[in-house]
Coordinates of C-alpha atoms in Angstrom, one line a residue:
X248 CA 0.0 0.0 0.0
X249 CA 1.7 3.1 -1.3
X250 CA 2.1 5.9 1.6
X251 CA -0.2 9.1 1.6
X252 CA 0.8 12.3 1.1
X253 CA -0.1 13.4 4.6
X254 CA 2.3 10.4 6.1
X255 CA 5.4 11.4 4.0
X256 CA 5.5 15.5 4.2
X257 CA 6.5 15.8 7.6
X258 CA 9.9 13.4 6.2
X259 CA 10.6 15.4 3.3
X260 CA 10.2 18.7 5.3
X261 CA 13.2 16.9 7.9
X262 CA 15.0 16.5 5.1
X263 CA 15.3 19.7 3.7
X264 CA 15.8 21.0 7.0
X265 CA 18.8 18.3 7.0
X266 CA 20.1 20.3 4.1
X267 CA 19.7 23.2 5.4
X268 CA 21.8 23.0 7.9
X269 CA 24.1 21.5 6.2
X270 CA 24.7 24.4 3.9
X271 CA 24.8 26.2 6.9
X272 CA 27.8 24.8 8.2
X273 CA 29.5 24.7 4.6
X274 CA 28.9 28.4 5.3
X275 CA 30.3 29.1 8.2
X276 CA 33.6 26.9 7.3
X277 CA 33.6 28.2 4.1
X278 CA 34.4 31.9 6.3
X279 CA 36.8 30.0 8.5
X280 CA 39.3 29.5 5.0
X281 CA 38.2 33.2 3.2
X282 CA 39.5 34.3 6.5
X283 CA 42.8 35.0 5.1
X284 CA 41.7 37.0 2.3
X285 CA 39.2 39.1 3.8
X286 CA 42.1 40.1 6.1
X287 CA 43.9 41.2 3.0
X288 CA 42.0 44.2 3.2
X289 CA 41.0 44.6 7.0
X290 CA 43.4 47.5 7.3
X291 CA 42.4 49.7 4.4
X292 CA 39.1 49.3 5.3
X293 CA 40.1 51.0 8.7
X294 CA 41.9 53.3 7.2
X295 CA 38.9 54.6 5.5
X296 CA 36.9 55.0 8.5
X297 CA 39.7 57.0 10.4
X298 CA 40.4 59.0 6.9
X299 CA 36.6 60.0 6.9
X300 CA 36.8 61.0 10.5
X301 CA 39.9 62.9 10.2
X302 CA 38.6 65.1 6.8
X303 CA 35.6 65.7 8.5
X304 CA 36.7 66.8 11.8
X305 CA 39.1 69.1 9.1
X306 CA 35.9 70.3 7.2
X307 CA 34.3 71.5 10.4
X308 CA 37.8 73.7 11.5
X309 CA 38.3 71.2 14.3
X310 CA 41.6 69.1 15.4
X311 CA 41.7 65.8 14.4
X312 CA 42.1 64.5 17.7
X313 CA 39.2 63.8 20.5
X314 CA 38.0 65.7 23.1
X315 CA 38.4 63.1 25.8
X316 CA 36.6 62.4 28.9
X317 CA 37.7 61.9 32.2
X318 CA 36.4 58.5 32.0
X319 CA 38.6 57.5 29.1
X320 CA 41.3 59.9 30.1
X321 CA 41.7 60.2 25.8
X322 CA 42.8 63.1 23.9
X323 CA 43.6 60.9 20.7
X324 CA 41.5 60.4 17.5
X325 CA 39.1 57.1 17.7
X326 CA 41.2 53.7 17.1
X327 CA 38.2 51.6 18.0
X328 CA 35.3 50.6 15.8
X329 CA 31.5 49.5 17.2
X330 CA 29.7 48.1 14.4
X331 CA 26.1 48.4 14.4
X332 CA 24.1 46.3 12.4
X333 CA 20.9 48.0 12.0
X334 CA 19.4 48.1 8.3
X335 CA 16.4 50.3 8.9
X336 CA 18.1 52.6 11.2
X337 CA 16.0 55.8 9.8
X338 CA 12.5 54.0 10.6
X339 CA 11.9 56.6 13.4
X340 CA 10.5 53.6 16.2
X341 CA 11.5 52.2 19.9
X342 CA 14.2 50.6 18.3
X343 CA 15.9 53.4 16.7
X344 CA 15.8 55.7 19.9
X345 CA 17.9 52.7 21.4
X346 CA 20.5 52.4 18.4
X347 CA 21.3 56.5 18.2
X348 CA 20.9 56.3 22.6
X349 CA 23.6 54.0 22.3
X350 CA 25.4 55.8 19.9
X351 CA 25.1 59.0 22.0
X352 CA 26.2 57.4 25.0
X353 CA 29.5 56.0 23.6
X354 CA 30.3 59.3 22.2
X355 CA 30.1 61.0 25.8
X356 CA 32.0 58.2 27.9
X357 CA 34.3 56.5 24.9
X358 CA 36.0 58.9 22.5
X359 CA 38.2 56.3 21.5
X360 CA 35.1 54.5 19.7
X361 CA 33.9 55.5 15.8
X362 CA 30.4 54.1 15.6
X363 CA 29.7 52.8 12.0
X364 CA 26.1 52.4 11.1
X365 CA 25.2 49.8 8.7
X366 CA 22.1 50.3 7.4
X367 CA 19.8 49.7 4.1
X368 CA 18.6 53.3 4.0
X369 CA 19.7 54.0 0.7
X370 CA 17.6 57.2 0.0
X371 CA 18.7 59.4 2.5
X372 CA 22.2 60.3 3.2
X373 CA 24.1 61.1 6.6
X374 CA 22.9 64.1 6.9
X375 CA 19.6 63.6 6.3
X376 CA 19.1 60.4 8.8
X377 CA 21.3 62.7 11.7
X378 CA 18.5 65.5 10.9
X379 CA 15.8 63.1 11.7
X380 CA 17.4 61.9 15.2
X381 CA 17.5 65.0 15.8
X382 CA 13.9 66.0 15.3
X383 CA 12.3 62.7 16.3
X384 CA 14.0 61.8 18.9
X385 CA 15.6 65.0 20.5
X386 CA 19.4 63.4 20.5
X387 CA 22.3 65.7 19.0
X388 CA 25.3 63.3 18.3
X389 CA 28.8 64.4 17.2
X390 CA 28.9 63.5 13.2
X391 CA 32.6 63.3 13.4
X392 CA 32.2 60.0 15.4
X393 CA 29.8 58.2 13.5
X394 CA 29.7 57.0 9.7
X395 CA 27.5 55.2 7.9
X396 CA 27.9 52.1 5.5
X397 CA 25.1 51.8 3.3
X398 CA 23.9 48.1 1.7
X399 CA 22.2 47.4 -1.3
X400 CA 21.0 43.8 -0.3
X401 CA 17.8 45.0 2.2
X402 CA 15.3 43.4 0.2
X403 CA 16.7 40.3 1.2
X404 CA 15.2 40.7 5.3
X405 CA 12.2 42.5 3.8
X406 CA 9.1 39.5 4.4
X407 CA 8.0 40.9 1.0
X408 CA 10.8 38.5 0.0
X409 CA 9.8 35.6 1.5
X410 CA 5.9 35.0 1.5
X411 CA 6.4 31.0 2.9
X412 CA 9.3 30.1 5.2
X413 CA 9.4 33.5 6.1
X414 CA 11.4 33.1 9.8
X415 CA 14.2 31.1 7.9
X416 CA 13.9 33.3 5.1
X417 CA 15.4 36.3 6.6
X418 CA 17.3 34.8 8.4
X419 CA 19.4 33.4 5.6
X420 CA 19.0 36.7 4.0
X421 CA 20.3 38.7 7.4
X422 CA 23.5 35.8 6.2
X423 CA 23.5 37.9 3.0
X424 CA 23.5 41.5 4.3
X425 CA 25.9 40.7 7.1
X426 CA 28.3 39.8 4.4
X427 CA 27.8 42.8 2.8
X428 CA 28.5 45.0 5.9
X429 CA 31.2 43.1 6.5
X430 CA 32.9 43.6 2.9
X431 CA 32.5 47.1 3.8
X432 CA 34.4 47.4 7.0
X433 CA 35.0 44.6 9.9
X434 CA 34.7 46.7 13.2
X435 CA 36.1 45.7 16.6
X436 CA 32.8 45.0 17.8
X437 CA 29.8 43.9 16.2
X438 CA 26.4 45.1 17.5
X439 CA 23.2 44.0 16.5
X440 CA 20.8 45.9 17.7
X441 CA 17.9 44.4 15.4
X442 CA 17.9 40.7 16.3
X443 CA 19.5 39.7 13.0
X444 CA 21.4 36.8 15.3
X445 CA 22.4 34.7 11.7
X446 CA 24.8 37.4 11.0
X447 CA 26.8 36.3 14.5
X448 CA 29.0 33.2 13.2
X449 CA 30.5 35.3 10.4
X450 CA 31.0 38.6 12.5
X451 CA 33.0 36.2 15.2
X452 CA 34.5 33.5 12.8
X453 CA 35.5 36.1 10.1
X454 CA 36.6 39.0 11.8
X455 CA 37.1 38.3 15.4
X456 CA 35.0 40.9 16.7
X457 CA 33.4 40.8 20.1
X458 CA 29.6 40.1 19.1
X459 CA 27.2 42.5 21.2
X460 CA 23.2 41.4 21.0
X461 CA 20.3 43.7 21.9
X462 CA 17.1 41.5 21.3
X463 CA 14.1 43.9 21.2
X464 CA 12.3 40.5 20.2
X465 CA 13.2 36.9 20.1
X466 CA 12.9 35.7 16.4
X467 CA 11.3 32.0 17.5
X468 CA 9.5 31.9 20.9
X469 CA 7.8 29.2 22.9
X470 CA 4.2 31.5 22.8
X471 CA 4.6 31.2 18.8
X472 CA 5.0 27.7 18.5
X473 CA 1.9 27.6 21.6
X474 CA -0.2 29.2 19.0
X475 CA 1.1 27.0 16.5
X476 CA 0.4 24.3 18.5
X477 CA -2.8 25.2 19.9
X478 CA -4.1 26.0 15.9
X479 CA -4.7 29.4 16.6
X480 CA -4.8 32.2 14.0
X481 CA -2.7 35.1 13.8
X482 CA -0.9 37.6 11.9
X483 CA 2.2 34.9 11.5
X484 CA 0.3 32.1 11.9
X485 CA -2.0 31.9 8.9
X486 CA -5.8 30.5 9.1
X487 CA -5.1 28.0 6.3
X488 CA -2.6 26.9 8.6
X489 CA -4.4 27.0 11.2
X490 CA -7.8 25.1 9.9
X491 CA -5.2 22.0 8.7
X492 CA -3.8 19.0 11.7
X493 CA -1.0 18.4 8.5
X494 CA 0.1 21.9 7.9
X495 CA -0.1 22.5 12.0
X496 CA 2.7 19.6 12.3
X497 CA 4.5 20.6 9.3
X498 CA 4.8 24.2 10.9
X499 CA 5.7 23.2 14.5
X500 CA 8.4 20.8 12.9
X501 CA 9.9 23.5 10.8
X502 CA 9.5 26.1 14.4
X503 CA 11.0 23.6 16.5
X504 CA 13.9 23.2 14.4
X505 CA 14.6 26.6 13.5
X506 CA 14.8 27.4 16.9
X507 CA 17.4 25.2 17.1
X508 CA 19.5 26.7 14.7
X509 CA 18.7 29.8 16.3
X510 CA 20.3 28.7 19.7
X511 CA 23.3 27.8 17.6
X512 CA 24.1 31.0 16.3
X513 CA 23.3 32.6 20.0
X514 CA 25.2 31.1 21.4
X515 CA 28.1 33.1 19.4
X516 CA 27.0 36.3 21.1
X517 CA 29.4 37.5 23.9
X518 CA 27.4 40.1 25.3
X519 CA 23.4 39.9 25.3
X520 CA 21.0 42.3 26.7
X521 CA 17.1 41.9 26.8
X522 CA 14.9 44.9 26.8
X523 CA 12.4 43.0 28.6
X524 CA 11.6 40.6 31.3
X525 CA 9.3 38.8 28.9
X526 CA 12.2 39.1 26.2
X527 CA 14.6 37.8 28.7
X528 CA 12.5 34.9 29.8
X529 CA 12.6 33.4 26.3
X530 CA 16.1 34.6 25.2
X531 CA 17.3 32.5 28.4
X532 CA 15.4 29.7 27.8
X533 CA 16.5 29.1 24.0
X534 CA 20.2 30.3 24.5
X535 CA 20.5 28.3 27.5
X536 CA 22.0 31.6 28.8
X537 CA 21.7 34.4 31.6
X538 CA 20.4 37.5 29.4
X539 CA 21.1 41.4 31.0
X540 CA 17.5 43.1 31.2
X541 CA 18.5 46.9 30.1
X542 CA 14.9 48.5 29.5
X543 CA 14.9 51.0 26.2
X544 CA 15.8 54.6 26.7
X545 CA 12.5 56.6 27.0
X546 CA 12.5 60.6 26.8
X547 CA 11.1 60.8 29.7
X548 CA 12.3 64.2 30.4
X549 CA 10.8 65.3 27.3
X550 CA 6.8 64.7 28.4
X551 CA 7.1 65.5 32.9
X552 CA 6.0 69.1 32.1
X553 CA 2.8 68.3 30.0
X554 CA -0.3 69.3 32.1
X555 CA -2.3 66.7 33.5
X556 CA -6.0 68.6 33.4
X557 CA -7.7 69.8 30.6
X558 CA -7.2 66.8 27.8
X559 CA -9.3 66.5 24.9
X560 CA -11.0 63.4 24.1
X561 CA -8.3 62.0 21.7
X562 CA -7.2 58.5 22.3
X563 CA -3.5 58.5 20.4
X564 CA -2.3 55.2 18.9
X565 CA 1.4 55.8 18.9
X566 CA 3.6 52.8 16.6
X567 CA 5.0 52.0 13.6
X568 CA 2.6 51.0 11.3
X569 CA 3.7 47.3 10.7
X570 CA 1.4 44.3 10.7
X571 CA 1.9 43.2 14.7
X572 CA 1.1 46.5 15.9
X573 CA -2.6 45.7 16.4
X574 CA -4.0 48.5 14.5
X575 CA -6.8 46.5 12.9
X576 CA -7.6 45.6 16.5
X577 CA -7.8 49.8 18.0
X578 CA -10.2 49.9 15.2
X579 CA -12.4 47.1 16.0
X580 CA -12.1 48.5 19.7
X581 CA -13.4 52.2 18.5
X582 CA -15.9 50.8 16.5
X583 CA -17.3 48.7 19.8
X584 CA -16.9 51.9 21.5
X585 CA -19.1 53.9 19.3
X586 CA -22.0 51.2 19.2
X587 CA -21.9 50.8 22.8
X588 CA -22.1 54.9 23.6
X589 CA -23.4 56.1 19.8
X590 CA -23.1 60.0 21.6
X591 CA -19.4 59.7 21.1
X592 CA -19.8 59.9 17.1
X593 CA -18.2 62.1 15.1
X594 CA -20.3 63.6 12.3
X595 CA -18.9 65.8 9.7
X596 CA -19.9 69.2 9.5
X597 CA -22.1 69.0 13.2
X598 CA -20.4 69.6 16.4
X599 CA -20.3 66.8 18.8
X600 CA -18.5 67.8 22.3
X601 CA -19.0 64.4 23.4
X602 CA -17.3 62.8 20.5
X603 CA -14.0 60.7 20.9
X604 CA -11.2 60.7 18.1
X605 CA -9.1 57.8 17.4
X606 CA -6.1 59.3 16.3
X607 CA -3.2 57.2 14.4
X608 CA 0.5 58.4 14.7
X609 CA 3.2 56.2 13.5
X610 CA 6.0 56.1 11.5
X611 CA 6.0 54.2 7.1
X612 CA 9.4 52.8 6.8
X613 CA 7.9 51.5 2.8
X614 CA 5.7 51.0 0.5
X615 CA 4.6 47.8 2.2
X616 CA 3.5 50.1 5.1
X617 CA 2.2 52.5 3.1
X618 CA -0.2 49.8 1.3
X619 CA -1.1 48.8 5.0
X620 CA -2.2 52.3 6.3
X621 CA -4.6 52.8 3.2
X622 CA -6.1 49.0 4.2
X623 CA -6.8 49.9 7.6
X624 CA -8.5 53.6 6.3
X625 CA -10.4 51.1 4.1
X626 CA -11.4 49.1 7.3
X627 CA -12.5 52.1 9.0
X628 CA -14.9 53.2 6.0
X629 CA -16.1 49.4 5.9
X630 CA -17.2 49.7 10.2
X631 CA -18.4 52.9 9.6
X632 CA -15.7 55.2 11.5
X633 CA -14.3 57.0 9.7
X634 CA -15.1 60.3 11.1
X635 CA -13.6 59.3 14.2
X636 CA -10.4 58.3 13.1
X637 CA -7.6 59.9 11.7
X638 CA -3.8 59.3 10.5
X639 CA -0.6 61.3 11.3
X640 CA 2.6 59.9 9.0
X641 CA 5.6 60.4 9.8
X642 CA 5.1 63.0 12.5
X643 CA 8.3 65.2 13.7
X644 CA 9.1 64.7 17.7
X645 CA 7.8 68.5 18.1
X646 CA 4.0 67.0 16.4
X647 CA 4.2 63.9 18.6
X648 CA 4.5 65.9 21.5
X649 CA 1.8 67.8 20.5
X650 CA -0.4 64.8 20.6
X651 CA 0.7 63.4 23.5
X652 CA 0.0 66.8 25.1
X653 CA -3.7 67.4 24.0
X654 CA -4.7 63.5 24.2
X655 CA -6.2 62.1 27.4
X656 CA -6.0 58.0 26.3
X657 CA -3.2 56.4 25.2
X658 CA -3.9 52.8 23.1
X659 CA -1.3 49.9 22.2
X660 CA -3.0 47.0 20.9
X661 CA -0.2 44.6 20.1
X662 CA 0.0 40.8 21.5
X663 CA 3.5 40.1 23.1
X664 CA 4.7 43.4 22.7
X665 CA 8.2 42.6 23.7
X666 CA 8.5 45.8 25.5
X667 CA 6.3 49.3 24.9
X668 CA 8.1 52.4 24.5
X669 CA 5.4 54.2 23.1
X670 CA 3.1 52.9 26.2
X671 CA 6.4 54.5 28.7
X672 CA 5.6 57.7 26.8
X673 CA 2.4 57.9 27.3
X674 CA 2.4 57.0 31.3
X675 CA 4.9 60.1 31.3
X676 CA 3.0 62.2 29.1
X677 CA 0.1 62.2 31.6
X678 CA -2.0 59.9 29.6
X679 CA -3.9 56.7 30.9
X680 CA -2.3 53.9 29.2
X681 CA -5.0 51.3 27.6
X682 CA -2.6 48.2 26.8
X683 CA -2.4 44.7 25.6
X684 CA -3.0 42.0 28.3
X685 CA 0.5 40.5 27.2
X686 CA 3.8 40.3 27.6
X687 CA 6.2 44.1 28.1
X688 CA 3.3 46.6 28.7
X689 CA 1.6 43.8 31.3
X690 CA 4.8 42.3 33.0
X691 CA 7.0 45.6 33.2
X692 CA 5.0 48.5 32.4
X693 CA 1.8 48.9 33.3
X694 CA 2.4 47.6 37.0
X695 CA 1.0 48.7 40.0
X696 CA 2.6 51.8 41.7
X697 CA 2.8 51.9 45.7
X698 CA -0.3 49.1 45.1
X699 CA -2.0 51.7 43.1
X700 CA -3.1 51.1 39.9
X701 CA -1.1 53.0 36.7
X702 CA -3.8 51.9 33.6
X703 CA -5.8 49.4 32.2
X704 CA -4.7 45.9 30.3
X705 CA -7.1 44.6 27.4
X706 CA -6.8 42.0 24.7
X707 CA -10.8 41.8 23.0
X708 CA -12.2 44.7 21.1
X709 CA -15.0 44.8 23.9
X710 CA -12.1 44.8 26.8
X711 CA -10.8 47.9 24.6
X712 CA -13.7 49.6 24.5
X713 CA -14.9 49.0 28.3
X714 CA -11.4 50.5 29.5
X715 CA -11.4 53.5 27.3
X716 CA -15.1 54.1 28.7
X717 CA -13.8 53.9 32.1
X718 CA -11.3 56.7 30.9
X719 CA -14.1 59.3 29.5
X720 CA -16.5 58.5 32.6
X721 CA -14.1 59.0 35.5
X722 CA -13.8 62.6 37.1
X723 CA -11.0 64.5 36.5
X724 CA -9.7 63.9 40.0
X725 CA -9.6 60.3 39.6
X726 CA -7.6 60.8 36.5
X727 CA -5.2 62.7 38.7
X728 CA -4.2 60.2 40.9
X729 CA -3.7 57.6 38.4
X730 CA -1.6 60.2 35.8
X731 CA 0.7 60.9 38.6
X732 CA 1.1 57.9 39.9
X733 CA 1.7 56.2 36.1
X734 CA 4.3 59.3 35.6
X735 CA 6.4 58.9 38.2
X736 CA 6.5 54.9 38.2
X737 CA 7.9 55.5 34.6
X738 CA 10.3 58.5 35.6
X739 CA 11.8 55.9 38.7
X740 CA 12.1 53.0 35.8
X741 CA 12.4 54.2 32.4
X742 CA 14.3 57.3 31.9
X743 CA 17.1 57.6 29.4
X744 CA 20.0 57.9 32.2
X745 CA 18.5 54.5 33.3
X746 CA 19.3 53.1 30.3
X747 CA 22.7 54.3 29.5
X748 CA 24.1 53.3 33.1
X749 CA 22.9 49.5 32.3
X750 CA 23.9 49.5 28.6
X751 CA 27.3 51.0 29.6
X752 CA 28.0 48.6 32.6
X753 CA 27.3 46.0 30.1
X754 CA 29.2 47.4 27.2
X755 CA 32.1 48.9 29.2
X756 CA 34.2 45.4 28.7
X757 CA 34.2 45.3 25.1
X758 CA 34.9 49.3 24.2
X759 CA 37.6 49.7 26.8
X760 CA 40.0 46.7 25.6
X761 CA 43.8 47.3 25.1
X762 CA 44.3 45.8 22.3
X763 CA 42.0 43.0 20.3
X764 CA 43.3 40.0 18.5
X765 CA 41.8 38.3 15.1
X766 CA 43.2 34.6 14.3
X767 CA 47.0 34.4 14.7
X768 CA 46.8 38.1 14.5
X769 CA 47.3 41.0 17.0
X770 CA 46.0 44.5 15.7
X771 CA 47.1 46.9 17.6
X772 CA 50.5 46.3 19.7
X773 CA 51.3 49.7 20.0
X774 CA 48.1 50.1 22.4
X775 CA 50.0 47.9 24.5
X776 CA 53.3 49.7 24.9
X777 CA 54.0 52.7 27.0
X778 CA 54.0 55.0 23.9
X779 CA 49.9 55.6 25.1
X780 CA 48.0 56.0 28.0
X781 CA 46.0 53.4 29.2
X782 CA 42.6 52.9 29.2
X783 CA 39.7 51.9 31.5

């Protein structure tokens, strides 16, 4: 009796995993023996960095050599590189304030150290992407110590790329764009600061560097293969997949052993910071490791002195507009809203001083995002909203301030939301935070302060609409207590200095070495002569 189809898939799909790894590891030795040319041109590669630094530094009327601080004790020009491996470093979200935070912070306490960007942002230039930090995210950095290398092989991460297999898809195109950063310039220390861990081996096997991890997000994680498990629909977990016991298996065989490829290539990470305790949890778990919770930098400072009375009826959606983010699910909330209390409707043309406005803020890094703000404008028309929502683009960090500063509700509807800045801002903005009943915003962020409450946690479009409700009823001095109580537990937790003391105590090791070795090679053996100071 011949076998069904049904009996031999989940073989075949083994196999090609087999193979998979397989090629993998012809990878990874294949780096091992190009090691010796890539080396060829290691030092002019350097050389290019310094040269750009030094012209620069000329082209602005300034000396060549650094500032120093008393940390460093350095008066020298830079001699260090810290890679980071960040392709869509101009996106404008949580994970960009941590990259140029970073970046800002090594400036300040280690002169010694030229950052290098690598990014996929090929339609804006340096000056251009430094403008934007500046204006999104309040930070001024010193251009002389950071440079940008600028790949043409980002369509290879995008999921555009890979509509099936999408987790191992990018992951063997992160292989791809890691090579090309590296063929630009092989720093001292590698940071990812996007969870591209594939990229690890060849940073560590072919240039020695000291690999630094900051996992916003772990790529495979024990709720995903839950849901997988449990046949549950979602926006990775597709209902066709969902509605089929063959395809279930077939998916949890091809999750269970991509995560263990993905504890392989961990495990080549020397340093590796969580920005979560949910994050952390799973990182541990699948690296077999003891992860370094440092929470994301939030501008804290930037929203204490917004008044707390006097908000309009806005509830602000703050996020990037990618699928996860939950926006389809703020509209299903608003629309429960508006049939549950029909006096909060918005009607064009008739004033309405009860009516509520949903409105949208959020960054389009592409045309993908683009497409998906103009679905969920098409949603809203379809449930009949769409006079009580709106959409703000690419806002500058003086028009999301403005926002934050009128708005009384603040919504963040995403599941397993690894952390929340944008929830942070609004506790310290003075709004009342309505959040997903899941993972950052439940375990770290919207806790209870001196046993008080901060906000409300949701996860149904009814939960949503109830808590947003409790929000509009409540009396202005029951507001009160709960805005200051929510601003000050952020303040205490999440402020920007918070984060730079943790990410420096973590980092302080790999930016402050002597001198750093590649295979059978030392780099710098003047660093370790008396001709120098030393450095701490």
């Amino acid at each position: 009796m011949a076998p069904s189809l049904a009996s031999i898939l989940p073989t075949l799909f083994y196999v090609a995993f087999g193979l998979l790894f397989i090629a993998l590891t012809i990878y990874v030795f294949t780096l091992i023996f190009l090691n010796a040319k890539i080396l060829e041109n290691f030092k002019s590669n350097r050389e290019k960095v310094f040269e750009e630094y030094a012209k620069e530094k000329a082209a602005r009327g300034q000396s060549s050599a650094g500032t120093g601080t008393e940390e460093s004790g350095s008066k020298e020009a830079p001699y260090l590189i810290a890679g980071f491996f960040h392709p869509y470093c101009d996106a404008g979200g949580g994970g960009e304030r941590v990259l140029w935070t970073a970046i800002r912070d090594i400036q300040q306490h280690y002169p010694h150290v030229m950052s290098i960007v690598y990014t996929g942002d090929t339609d804006v230039n340096k000056e251009q992407i430094l403008e934007k930090v500046r204006s999104r995210f309040n930070i001024e950095l010193d251009p002389t110590l950071v440079g940008f290398r600028f790949l043409k092989k980002r369509d290879w991460v995008e999921g555009s790329m890979w509509k099936q297999f999408t987790l191992i898809g990018q992951s063997f195109g992160s292989i791809l764009l890691g090579w090309e950063a590296l063929q630009h310039v092989i720093p001292d220390v590698w940071i990812d600061s996007m969870g591209y861990a594939f990229t690890y081996p060849a940073a560590k096997i072919l240039g020695g560097c000291q690999v630094v991890a900051y996992v916003h997000y772990p790529t495979i994680s024990s709720d995903m293969i839950g849901r997988v498990a449990s046949r549950e629909s979602s926006h990775n977990n597709a209902s066709e997949v969902a509605s089929s016991s063959v395809f279930t298996q077939l998916k949890l065989a091809y999750y269970k052993i991509f995560a263990v490829l993905y504890a392989i290539v961990g495990s080549f990470a020397h340093v590796v910071m969580t920005n979560s305790s949910w994050t952390k949890g799973h990182i541990d778990s699948i690296w077999k490791i003891k992860s370094t919770v440092v929470y994301p930098p939030c501008d804290t400072e930037a929203f204490k002195d917004f008044p707390l009375r006097g908000r309009e009826r806005i509830v602000v959606s703050v996020a990037q507009f990618r699928p996860e983010k939950g926006h389809e699910l703020q509209l299903d909330a608003m629309a429960q809203l508006l049939k549950d209390h029909p006096n909060y409707r918005q009607t064009k043309g008739v004033e309405n001083p009860e009516a509520v406005q949903l409105v949208m803020v959020g960054s389009a890094r592409n045309a993908s995002d683009e497409a998906r703000i103009q679905q969920l404008k098409d949603k809203g028309a379809k449930l009949g909203i769409t006079d009580n929502v709106s959409f703000v683009v690419n806002a500058s960090f003086s028009e999301l301030k403005e926002w934050l500063a009128r708005s009384k509700i603040g919504i963040h509807a995403m599941l397993d939301e690894h952390f929340g800045i944008g929830v942070v801002e609004y506790m310290a903005s003075g709004l009342i935070p309505v959040a997903h009943n899941s993972a950052g915003p439940k375990m770290d962020i919207v806790q209870p302060f001196n046993n008080q409450p901060t906000g409300y946690l949701a996860a149904k479009p009814q939960e949503f609409a109830d808590a947003i409700e409790k929000v509009l009823s409540a009396s202005d001095e029951e507001l009160l207590d709960i805005q200051l109580r929510a601003r000050d537990s952020v303040q205490e937790r999440f402020s920007e200095k918070v984060f730079e003391e943790r990410f420096r105590k973590c980092m302080h090791e790999v930016l402050s070495r002597e001198s750093l070795t590649i295979p059978g090679q030392k780099m710098f053996p003047h660093l370790a002569s008396n001709e120098t100071s030393p450095r701490t």
